[in-house]
Short mmCIF file of C-alpha atoms and ligand atoms in Angstrom, two decimals:
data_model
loop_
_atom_site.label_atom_id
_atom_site.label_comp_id
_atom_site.label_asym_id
_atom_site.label_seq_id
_atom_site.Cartn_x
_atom_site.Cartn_y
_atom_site.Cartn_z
CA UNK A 1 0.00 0.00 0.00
CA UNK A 2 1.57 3.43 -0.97
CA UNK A 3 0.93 6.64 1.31
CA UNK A 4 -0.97 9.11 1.09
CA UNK A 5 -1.03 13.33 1.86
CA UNK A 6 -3.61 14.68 4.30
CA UNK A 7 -3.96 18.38 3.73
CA UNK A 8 -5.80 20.74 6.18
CA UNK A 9 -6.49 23.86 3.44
CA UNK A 10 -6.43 27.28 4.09
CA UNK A 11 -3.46 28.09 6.43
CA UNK A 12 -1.29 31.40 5.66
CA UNK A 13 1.41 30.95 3.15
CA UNK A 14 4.50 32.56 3.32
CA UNK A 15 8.37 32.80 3.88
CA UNK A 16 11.56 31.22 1.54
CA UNK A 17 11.31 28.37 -0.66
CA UNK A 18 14.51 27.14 -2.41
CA UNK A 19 14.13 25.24 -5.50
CA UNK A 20 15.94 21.97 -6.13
CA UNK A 21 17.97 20.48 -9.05
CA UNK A 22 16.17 20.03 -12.80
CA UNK A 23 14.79 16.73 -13.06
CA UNK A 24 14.72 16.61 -16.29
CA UNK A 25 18.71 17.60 -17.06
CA UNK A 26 20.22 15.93 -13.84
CA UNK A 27 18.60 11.91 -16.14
CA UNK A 28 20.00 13.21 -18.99
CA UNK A 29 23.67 14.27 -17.39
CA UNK A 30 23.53 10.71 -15.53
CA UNK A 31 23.16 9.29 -19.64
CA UNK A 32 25.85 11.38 -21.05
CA UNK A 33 28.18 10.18 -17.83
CA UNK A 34 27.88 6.44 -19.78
CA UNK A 35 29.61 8.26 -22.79
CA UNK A 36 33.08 8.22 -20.86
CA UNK A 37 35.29 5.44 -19.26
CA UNK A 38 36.44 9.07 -17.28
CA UNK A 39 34.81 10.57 -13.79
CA UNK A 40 31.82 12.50 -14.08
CA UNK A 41 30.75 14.74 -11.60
CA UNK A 42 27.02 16.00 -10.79
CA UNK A 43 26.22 18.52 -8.42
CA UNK A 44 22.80 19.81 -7.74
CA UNK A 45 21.09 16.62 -8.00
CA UNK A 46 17.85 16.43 -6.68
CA UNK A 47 16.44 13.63 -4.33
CA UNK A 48 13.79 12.19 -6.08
CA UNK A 49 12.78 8.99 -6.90
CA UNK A 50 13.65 9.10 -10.67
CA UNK A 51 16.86 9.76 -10.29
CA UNK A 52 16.48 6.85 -7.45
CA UNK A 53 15.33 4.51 -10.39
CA UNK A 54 17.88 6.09 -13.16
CA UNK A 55 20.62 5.09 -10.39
CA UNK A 56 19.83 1.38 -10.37
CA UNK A 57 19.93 1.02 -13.94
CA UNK A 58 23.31 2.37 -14.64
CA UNK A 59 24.49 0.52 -11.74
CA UNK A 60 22.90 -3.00 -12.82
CA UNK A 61 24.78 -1.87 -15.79
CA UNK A 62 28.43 -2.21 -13.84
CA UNK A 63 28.58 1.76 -13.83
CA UNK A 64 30.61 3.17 -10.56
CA UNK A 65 28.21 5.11 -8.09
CA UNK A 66 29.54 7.14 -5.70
CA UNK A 67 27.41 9.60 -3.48
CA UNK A 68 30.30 12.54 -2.30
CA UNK A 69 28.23 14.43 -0.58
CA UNK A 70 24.07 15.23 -0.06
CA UNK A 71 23.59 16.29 -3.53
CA UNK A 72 26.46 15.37 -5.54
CA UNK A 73 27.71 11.71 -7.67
CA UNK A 74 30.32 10.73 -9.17
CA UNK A 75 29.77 8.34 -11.88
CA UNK A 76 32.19 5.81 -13.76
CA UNK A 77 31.46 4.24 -16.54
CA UNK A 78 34.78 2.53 -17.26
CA UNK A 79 33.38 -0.80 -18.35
CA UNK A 80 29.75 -1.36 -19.51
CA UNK A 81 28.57 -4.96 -18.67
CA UNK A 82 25.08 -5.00 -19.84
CA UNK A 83 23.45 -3.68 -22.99
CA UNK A 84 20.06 -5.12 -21.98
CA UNK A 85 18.41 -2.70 -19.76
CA UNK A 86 16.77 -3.57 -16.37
CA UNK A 87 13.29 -3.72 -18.16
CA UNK A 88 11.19 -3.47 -14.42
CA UNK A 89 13.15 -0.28 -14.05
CA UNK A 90 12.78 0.97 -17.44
CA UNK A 91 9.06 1.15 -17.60
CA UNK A 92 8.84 3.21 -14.31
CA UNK A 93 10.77 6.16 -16.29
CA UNK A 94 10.43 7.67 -19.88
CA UNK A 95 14.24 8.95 -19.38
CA UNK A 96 15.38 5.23 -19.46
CA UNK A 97 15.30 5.59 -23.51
CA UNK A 98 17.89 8.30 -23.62
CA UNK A 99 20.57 5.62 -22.41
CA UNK A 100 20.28 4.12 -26.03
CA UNK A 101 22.34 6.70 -27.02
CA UNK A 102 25.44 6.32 -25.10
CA UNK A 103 24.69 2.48 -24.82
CA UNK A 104 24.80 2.16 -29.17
CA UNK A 105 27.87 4.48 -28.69
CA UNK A 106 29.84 2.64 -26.95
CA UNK A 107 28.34 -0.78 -27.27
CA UNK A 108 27.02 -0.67 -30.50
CA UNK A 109 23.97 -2.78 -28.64
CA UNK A 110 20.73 -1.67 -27.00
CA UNK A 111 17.85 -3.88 -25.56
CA UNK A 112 14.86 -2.02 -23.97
CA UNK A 113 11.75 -2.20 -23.22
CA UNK A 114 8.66 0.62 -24.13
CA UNK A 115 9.96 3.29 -21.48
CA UNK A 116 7.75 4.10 -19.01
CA UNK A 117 6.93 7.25 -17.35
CA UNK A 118 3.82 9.44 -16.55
CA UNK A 119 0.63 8.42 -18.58
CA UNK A 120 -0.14 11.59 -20.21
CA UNK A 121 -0.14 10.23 -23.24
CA UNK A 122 0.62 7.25 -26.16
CA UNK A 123 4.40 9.08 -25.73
CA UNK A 124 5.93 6.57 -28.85
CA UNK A 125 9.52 6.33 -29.82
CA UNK A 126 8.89 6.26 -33.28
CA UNK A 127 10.95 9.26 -33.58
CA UNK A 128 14.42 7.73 -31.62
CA UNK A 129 13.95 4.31 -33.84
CA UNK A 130 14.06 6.12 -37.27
CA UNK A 131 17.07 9.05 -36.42
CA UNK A 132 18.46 5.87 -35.03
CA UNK A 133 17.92 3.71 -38.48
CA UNK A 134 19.66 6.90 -40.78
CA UNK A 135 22.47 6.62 -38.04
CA UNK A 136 23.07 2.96 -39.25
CA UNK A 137 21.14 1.16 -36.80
CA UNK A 138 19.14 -1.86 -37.02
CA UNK A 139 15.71 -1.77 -35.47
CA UNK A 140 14.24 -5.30 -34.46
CA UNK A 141 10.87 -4.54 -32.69
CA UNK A 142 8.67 -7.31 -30.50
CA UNK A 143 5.63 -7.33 -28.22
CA UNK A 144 7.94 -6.64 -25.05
CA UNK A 145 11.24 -5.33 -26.41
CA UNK A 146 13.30 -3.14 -28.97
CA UNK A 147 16.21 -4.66 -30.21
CA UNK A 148 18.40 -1.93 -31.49
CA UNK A 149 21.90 -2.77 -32.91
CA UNK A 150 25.02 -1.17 -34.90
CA UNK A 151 27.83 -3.15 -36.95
CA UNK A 152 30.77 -1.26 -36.91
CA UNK A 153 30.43 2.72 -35.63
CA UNK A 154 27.21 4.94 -35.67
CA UNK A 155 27.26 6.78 -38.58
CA UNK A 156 26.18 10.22 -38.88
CA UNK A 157 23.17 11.70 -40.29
CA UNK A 158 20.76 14.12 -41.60
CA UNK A 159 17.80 13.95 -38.84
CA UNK A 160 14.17 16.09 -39.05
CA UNK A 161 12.25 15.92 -36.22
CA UNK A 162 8.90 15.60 -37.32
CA UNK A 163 7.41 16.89 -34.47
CA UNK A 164 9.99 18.76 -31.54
CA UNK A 165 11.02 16.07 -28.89
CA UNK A 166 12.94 16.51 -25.86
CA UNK A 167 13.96 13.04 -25.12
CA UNK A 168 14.70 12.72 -28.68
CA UNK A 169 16.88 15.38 -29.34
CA UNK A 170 18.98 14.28 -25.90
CA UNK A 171 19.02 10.55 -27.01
CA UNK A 172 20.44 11.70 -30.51
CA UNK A 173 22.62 13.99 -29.28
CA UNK A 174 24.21 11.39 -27.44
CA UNK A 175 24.64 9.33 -30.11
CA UNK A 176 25.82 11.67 -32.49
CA UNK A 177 28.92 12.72 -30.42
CA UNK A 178 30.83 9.69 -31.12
CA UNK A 179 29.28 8.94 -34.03
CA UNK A 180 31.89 8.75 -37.30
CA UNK A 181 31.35 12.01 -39.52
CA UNK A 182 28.64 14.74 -39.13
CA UNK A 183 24.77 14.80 -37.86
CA UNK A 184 22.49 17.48 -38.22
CA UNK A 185 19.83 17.20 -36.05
CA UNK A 186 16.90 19.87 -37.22
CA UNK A 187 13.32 20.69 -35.49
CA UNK A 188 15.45 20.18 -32.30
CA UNK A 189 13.92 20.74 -29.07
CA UNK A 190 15.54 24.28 -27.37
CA UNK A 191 14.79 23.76 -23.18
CA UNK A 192 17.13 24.85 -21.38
CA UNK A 193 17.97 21.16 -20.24
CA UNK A 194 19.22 20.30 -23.94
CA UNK A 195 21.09 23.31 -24.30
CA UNK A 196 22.73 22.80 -20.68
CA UNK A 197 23.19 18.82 -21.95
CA UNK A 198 25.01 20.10 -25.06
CA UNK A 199 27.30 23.09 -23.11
CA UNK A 200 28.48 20.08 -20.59
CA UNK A 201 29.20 17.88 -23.44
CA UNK A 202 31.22 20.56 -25.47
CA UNK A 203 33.31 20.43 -22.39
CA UNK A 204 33.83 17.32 -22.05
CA UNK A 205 35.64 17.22 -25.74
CA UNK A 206 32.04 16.76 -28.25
CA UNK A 207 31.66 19.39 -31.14
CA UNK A 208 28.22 20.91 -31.06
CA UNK A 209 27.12 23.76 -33.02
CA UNK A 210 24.18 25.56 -32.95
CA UNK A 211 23.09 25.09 -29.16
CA UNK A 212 20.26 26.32 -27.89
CA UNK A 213 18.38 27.28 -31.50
CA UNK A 214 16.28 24.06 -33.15
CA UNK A 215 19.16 23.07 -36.00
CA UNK A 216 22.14 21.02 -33.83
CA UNK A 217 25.38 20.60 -35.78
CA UNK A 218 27.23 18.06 -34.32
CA UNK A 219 30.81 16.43 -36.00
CA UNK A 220 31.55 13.00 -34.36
CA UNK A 221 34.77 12.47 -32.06
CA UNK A 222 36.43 9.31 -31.23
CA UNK A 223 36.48 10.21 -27.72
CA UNK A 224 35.30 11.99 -24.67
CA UNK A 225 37.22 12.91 -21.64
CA UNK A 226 35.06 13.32 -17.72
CA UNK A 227 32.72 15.56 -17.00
CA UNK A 228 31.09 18.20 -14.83
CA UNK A 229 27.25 18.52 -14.98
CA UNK A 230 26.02 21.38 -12.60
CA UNK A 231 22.33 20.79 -12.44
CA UNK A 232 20.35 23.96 -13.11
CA UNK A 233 17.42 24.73 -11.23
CA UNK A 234 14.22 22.69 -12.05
CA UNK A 235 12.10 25.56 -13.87
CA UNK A 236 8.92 23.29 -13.25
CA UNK A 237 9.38 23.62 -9.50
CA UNK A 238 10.43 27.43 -9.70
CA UNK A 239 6.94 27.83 -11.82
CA UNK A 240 5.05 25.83 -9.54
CA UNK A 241 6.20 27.55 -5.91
CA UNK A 242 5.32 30.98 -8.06
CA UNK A 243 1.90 29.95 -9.14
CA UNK A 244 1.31 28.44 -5.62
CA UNK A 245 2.38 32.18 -4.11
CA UNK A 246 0.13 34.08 -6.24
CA UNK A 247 -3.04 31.70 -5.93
CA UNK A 248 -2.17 31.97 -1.95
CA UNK A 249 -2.14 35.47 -2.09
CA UNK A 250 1.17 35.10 -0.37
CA UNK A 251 4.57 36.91 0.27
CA UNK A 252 6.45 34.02 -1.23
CA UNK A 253 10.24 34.08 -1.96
CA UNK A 254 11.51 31.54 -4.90
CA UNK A 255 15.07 31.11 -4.17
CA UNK A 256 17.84 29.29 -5.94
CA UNK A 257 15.70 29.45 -9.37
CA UNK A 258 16.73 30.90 -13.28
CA UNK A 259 13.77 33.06 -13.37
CA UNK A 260 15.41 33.73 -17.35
CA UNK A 261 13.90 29.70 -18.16
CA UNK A 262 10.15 31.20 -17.81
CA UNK A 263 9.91 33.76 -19.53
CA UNK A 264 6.27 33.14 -21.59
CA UNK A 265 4.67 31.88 -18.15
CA UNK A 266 6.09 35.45 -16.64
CA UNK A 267 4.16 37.10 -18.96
CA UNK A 268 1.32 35.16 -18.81
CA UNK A 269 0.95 35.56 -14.93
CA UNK A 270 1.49 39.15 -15.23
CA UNK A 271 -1.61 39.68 -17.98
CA UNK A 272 -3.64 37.75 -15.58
CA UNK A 273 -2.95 40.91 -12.94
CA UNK A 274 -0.14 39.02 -10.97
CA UNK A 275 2.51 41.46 -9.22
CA UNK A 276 6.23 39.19 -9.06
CA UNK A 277 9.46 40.38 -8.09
CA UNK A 278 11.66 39.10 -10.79
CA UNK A 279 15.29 38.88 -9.44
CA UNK A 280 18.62 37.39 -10.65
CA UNK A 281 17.99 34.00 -8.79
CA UNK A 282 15.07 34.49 -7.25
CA UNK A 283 11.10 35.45 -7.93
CA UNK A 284 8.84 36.80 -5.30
CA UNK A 285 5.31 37.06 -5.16
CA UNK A 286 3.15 39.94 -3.63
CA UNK A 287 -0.10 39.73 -2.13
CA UNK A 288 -2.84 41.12 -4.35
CA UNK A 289 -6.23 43.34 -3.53
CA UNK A 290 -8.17 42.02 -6.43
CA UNK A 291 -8.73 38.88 -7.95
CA UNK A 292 -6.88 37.70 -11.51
CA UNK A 293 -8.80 37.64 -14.58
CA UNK A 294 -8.63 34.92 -16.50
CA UNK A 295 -5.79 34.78 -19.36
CA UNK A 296 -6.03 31.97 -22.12
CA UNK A 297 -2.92 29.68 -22.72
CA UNK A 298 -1.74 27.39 -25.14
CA UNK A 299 0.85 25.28 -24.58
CA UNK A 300 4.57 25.13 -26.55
CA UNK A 301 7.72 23.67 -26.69
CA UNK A 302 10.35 25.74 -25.50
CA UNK A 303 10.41 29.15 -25.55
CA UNK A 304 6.51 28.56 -25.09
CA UNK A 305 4.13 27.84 -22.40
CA UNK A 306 5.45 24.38 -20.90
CA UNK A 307 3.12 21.53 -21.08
CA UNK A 308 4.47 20.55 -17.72
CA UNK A 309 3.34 23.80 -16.01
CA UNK A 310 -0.46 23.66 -17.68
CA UNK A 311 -1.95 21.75 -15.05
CA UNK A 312 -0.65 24.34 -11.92
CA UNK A 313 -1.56 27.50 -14.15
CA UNK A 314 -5.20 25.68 -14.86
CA UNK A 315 -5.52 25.54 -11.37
CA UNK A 316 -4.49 29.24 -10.75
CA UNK A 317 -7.50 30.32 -13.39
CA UNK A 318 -10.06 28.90 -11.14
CA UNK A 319 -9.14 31.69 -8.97
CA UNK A 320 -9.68 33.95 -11.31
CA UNK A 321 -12.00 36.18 -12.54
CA UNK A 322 -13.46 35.07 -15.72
CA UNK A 323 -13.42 32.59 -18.71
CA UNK A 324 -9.84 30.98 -19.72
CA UNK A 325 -8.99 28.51 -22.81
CA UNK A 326 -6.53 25.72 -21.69
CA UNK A 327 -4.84 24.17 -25.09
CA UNK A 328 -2.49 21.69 -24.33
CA UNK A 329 -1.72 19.74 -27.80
CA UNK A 330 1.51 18.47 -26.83
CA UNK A 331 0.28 15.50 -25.17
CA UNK A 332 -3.26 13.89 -25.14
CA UNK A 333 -3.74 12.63 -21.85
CA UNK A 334 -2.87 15.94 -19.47
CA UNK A 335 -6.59 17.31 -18.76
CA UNK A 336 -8.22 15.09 -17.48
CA UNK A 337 -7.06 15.69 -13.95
CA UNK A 338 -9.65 18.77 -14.16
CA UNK A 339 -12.30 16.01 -13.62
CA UNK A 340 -10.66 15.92 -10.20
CA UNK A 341 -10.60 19.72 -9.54
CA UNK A 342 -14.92 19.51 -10.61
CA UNK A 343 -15.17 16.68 -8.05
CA UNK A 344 -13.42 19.51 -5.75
CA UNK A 345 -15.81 22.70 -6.65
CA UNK A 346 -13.75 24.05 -10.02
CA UNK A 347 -16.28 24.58 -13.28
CA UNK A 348 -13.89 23.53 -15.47
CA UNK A 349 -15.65 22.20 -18.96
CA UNK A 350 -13.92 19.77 -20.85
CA UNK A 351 -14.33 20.21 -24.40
CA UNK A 352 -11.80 17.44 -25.72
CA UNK A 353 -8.49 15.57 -24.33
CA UNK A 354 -6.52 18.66 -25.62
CA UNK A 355 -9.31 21.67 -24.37
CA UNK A 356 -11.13 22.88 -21.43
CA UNK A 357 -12.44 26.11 -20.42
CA UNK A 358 -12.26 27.54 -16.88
CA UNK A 359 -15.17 29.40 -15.24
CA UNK A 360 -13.92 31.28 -12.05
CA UNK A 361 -13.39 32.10 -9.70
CA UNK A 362 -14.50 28.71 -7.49
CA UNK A 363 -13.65 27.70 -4.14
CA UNK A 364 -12.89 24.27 -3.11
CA UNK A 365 -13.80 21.93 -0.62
CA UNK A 366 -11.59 19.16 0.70
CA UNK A 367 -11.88 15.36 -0.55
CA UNK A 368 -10.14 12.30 -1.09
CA UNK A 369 -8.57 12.01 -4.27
CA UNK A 370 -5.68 10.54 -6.16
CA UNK A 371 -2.86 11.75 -7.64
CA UNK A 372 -2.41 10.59 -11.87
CA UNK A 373 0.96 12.00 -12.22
CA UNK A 374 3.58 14.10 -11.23
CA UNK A 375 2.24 17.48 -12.59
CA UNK A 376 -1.33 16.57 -12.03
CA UNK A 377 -0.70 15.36 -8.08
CA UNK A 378 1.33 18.55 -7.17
CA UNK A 379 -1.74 20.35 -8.85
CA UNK A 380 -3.99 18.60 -6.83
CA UNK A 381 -1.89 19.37 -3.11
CA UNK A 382 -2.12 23.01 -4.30
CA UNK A 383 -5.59 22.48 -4.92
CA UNK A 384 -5.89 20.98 -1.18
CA UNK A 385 -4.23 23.82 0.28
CA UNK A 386 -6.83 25.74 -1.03
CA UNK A 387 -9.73 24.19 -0.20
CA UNK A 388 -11.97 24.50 3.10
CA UNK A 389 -11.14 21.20 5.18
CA UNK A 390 -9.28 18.21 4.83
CA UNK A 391 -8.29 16.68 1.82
CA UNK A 392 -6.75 12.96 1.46
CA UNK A 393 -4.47 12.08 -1.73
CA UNK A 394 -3.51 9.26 -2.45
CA UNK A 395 -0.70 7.68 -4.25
CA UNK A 396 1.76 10.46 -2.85
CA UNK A 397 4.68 8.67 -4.07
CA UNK A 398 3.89 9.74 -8.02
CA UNK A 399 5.27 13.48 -6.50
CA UNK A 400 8.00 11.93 -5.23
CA UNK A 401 9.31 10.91 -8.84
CA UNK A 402 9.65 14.86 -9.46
CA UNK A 403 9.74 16.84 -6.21
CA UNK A 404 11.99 16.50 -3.62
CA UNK A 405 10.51 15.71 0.32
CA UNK A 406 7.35 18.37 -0.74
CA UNK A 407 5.70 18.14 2.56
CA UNK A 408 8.37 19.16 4.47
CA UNK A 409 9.03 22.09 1.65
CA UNK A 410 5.50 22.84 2.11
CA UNK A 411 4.84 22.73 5.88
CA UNK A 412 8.00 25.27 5.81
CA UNK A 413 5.96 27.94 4.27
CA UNK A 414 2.88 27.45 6.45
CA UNK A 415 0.65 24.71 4.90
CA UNK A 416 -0.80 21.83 6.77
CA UNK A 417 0.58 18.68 4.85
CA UNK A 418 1.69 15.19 6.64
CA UNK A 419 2.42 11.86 4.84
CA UNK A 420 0.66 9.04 6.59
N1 LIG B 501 6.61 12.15 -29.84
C1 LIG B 501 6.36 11.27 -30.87
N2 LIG B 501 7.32 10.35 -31.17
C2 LIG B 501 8.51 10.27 -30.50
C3 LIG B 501 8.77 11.17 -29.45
C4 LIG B 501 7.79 12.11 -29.13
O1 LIG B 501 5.30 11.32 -31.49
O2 LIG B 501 9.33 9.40 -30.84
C5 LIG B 501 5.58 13.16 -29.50
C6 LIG B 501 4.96 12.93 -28.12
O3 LIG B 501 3.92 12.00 -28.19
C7 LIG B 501 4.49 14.31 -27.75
C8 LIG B 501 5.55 15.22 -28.39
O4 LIG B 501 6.21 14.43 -29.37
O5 LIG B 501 3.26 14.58 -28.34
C9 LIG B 501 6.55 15.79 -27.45
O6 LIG B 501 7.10 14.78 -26.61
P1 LIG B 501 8.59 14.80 -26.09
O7 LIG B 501 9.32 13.68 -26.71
O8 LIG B 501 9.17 16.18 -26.17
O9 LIG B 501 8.38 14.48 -24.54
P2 LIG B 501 9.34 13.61 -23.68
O10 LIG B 501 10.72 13.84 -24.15
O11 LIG B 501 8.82 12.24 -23.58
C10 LIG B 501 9.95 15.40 -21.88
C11 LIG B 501 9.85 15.49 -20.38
C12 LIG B 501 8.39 15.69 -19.99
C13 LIG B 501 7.86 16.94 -20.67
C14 LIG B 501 8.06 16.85 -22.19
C15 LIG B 501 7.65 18.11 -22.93
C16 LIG B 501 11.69 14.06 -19.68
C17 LIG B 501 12.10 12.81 -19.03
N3 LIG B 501 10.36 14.26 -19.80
O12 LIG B 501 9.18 14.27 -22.25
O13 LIG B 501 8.38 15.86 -18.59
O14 LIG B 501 6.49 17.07 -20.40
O15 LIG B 501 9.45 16.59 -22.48
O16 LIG B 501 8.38 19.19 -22.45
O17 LIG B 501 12.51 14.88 -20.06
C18 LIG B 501 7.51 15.77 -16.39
O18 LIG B 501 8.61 16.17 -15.99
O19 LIG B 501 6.51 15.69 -15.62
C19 LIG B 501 7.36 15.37 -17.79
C20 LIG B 501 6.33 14.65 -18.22
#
């Protein structure tokens, strides 16, 4: 039996929070470590359970672990034992695929089964099989498994995203670095977690051009020396601690955050009547008189409105004053924790898996609920800490993939959260 979060709503918010390491860089940094027979270093890492999982696999794989201190690894990869990946561990995260990268680099073999991750969506690889196929690669595909498998070196390529993927830009990427000759890798995803992936791996000896814009340019080189990933701060978490100021209507400090990473959802809060302190490293919000009104979004990849942020900002617009348009197209399966907020006292209508319109402003009332997934459960603790009474969620340890020990984050700033 998991546990579960029992939330007393509507205590006074307030004080410092600090955010923690990027999720989704410090699983790609622990891949690119598997590119080098050198030490890596990674700093910043945050304690969550993905990285928990991401851990177990490298080191099932023979890789050196070693914890130096609360938040930092080293990681050495001097010998690879296993290019079959540990397939219950796979399917518990979607970063699990970006290993075929480094794993076809340096062992020209890759074994894996669908990766895993949040259900938001049918999230296919379809993408990462046919970059991989131009790179030389041969696909074989069963009910459980992908076989994937080079003779001789990767090869490098001409690549077009058809549609912009993070994962599969990173998982390229990695290939391409040792691959023989040049790749181009266009439609390219432009987060800040593949640009900071690409800066670490310049440093470590790989030739990347054109980081941080949507065409990569990367020439092949036999070898990389060690590394040093610094983890930048998780701009999910920075967003989320904002949002869960303003609907609070609290003096909230963000510390420890690149406030420069969210720009469009900056701009967004601000339309909706939303006073922040912007700082170098840190965001604060103000209290408010008056209510928001409700601003429209649709989501993006990078520069845009991040998907992963749509759920906490839907929440904030049943605060608000007014009618707002949620469009999330990027995946098909991330609305339908608004059910959840109805069920809680939101009028949220639901006009198809990638639409709904909020009517606010609504107040909640506590009940017992369950969280989906990682975005949708932290929406749904906010939600709690908004509502009049108790609330009961269960499966608390979905958060725990992506935010580090929340309560006690939370009960630091005033809310009423405990684990049981
Ligand atoms: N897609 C394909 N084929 C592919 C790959 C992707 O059709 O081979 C489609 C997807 O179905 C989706 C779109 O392309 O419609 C974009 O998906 P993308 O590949 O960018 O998503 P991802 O790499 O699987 C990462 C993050 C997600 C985040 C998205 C979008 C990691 C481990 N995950 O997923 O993070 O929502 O990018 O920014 O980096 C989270 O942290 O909670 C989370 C879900």
């Amino acid at each position: 039996m998991g546990s579960s979060f029992f939330i007393q709503g509507r205590q006074k918010i307030g004080g410092e929070i600090f955010v923690r390491g990027g999720k989704n860089f410090v699983l790609k940094a622990l891949a690119a470590s598997l590119l080098t027979e050198d030490v890596c270093l990674i700093k910043n890492v945050p304690q969550i359970t993905d990285v928990e999982v991401m851990l177990k696999l490298l080191g099932k794989m023979g890789v050196g672990i070693e914890k130096t201190g609360k938040r930092s690894l080293k990681i050495k990869a001097e010998e690879i034992k296993n290019f079959e990946i540990d397939f219950e561990d796979a399917r518990k995260i979607r970063a699990s695929i970006v290993l075929s990268g480094p794993l076809l680099a340096r062992k020209g073999k890759f074994i894996i089964p669908h990766p895993g991750g949040d259900v938001i969506g049918k999230r296919p690889i379809d993408f990462f099989l046919r970059g991989f196929e131009k790179m030389g690669v041969t696909v074989k595909r069963t009910d459980s498994k992908y076989e994937l498998e080079t003779k001789g070196k990767l090869k490098g390529a001409k690549i077009f995203l058809p549609k912009i993927s993070v994962t599969g830009t990173e998982a390229l990427v990695l290939a391409a670095v040792l691959a023989k000759g040049d790749t181009v890798i266009d439609n390219a995803a432009m987060e800040p977690e593949v640009a900071h992936l690409c800066k670490c791996l310049v440093k470590m000896g790989a030739k990347i051009r054109g980081i941080g814009t949507n065409s990569l340019k990367i020439s092949g080189v036999t070898k990389l020396k060690g590394g040093f990933f610094k983890t930048i701060p998780d701009r999910i978490e920075t967003g989320t601690f904002a949002m869960l100021g303003i609907m609070n209507n609290a003096d909230l400090t963000i510390k420890n955050c690149n406030p420069g990473h969210l720009e469009t959802l900056w701009d967004k809060l601000e339309e909706a009547g939303a006073k922040i302190e912007i700082g170098e490293n840190t965001v604060r919000t103000i209290p408010l008189k008056k209510r928001l009104k409700g601003v429209s979004i649709q989501t993006h990849e990078y520069p845009g409105f991040a998907t992963d942020l749509q759920p906490i900002y839907t929440l904030l617009m049943t605060q608000a004053e007014g009618v707002s348009l949620i469009h999330d197209p990027i995946f098909e399966g991330r609305l339908f924790f608004t059910d959840t907020l109805n069920r809680m006292g939101a009028d949220i209508v639901i006009c198809d898996p990638h639409r709904v319109v909020v009517n606010g402003p609504t107040n909640f009332l506590g009940k017992h609920i369950e969280s989906p997934d990682i975005r949708a459960g932290i929406t749904l603790i906010l939600a709690a800490m908004l509502a009049k009474g108790e609330s009961i969620i269960d499966n608390a340890e979905i958060i725990d993939r992506g935010y580090e020990n929340i309560e006690k984050r939370l009960r630091k700033i005033g809310a009423a959260i405990e684990r049981r």
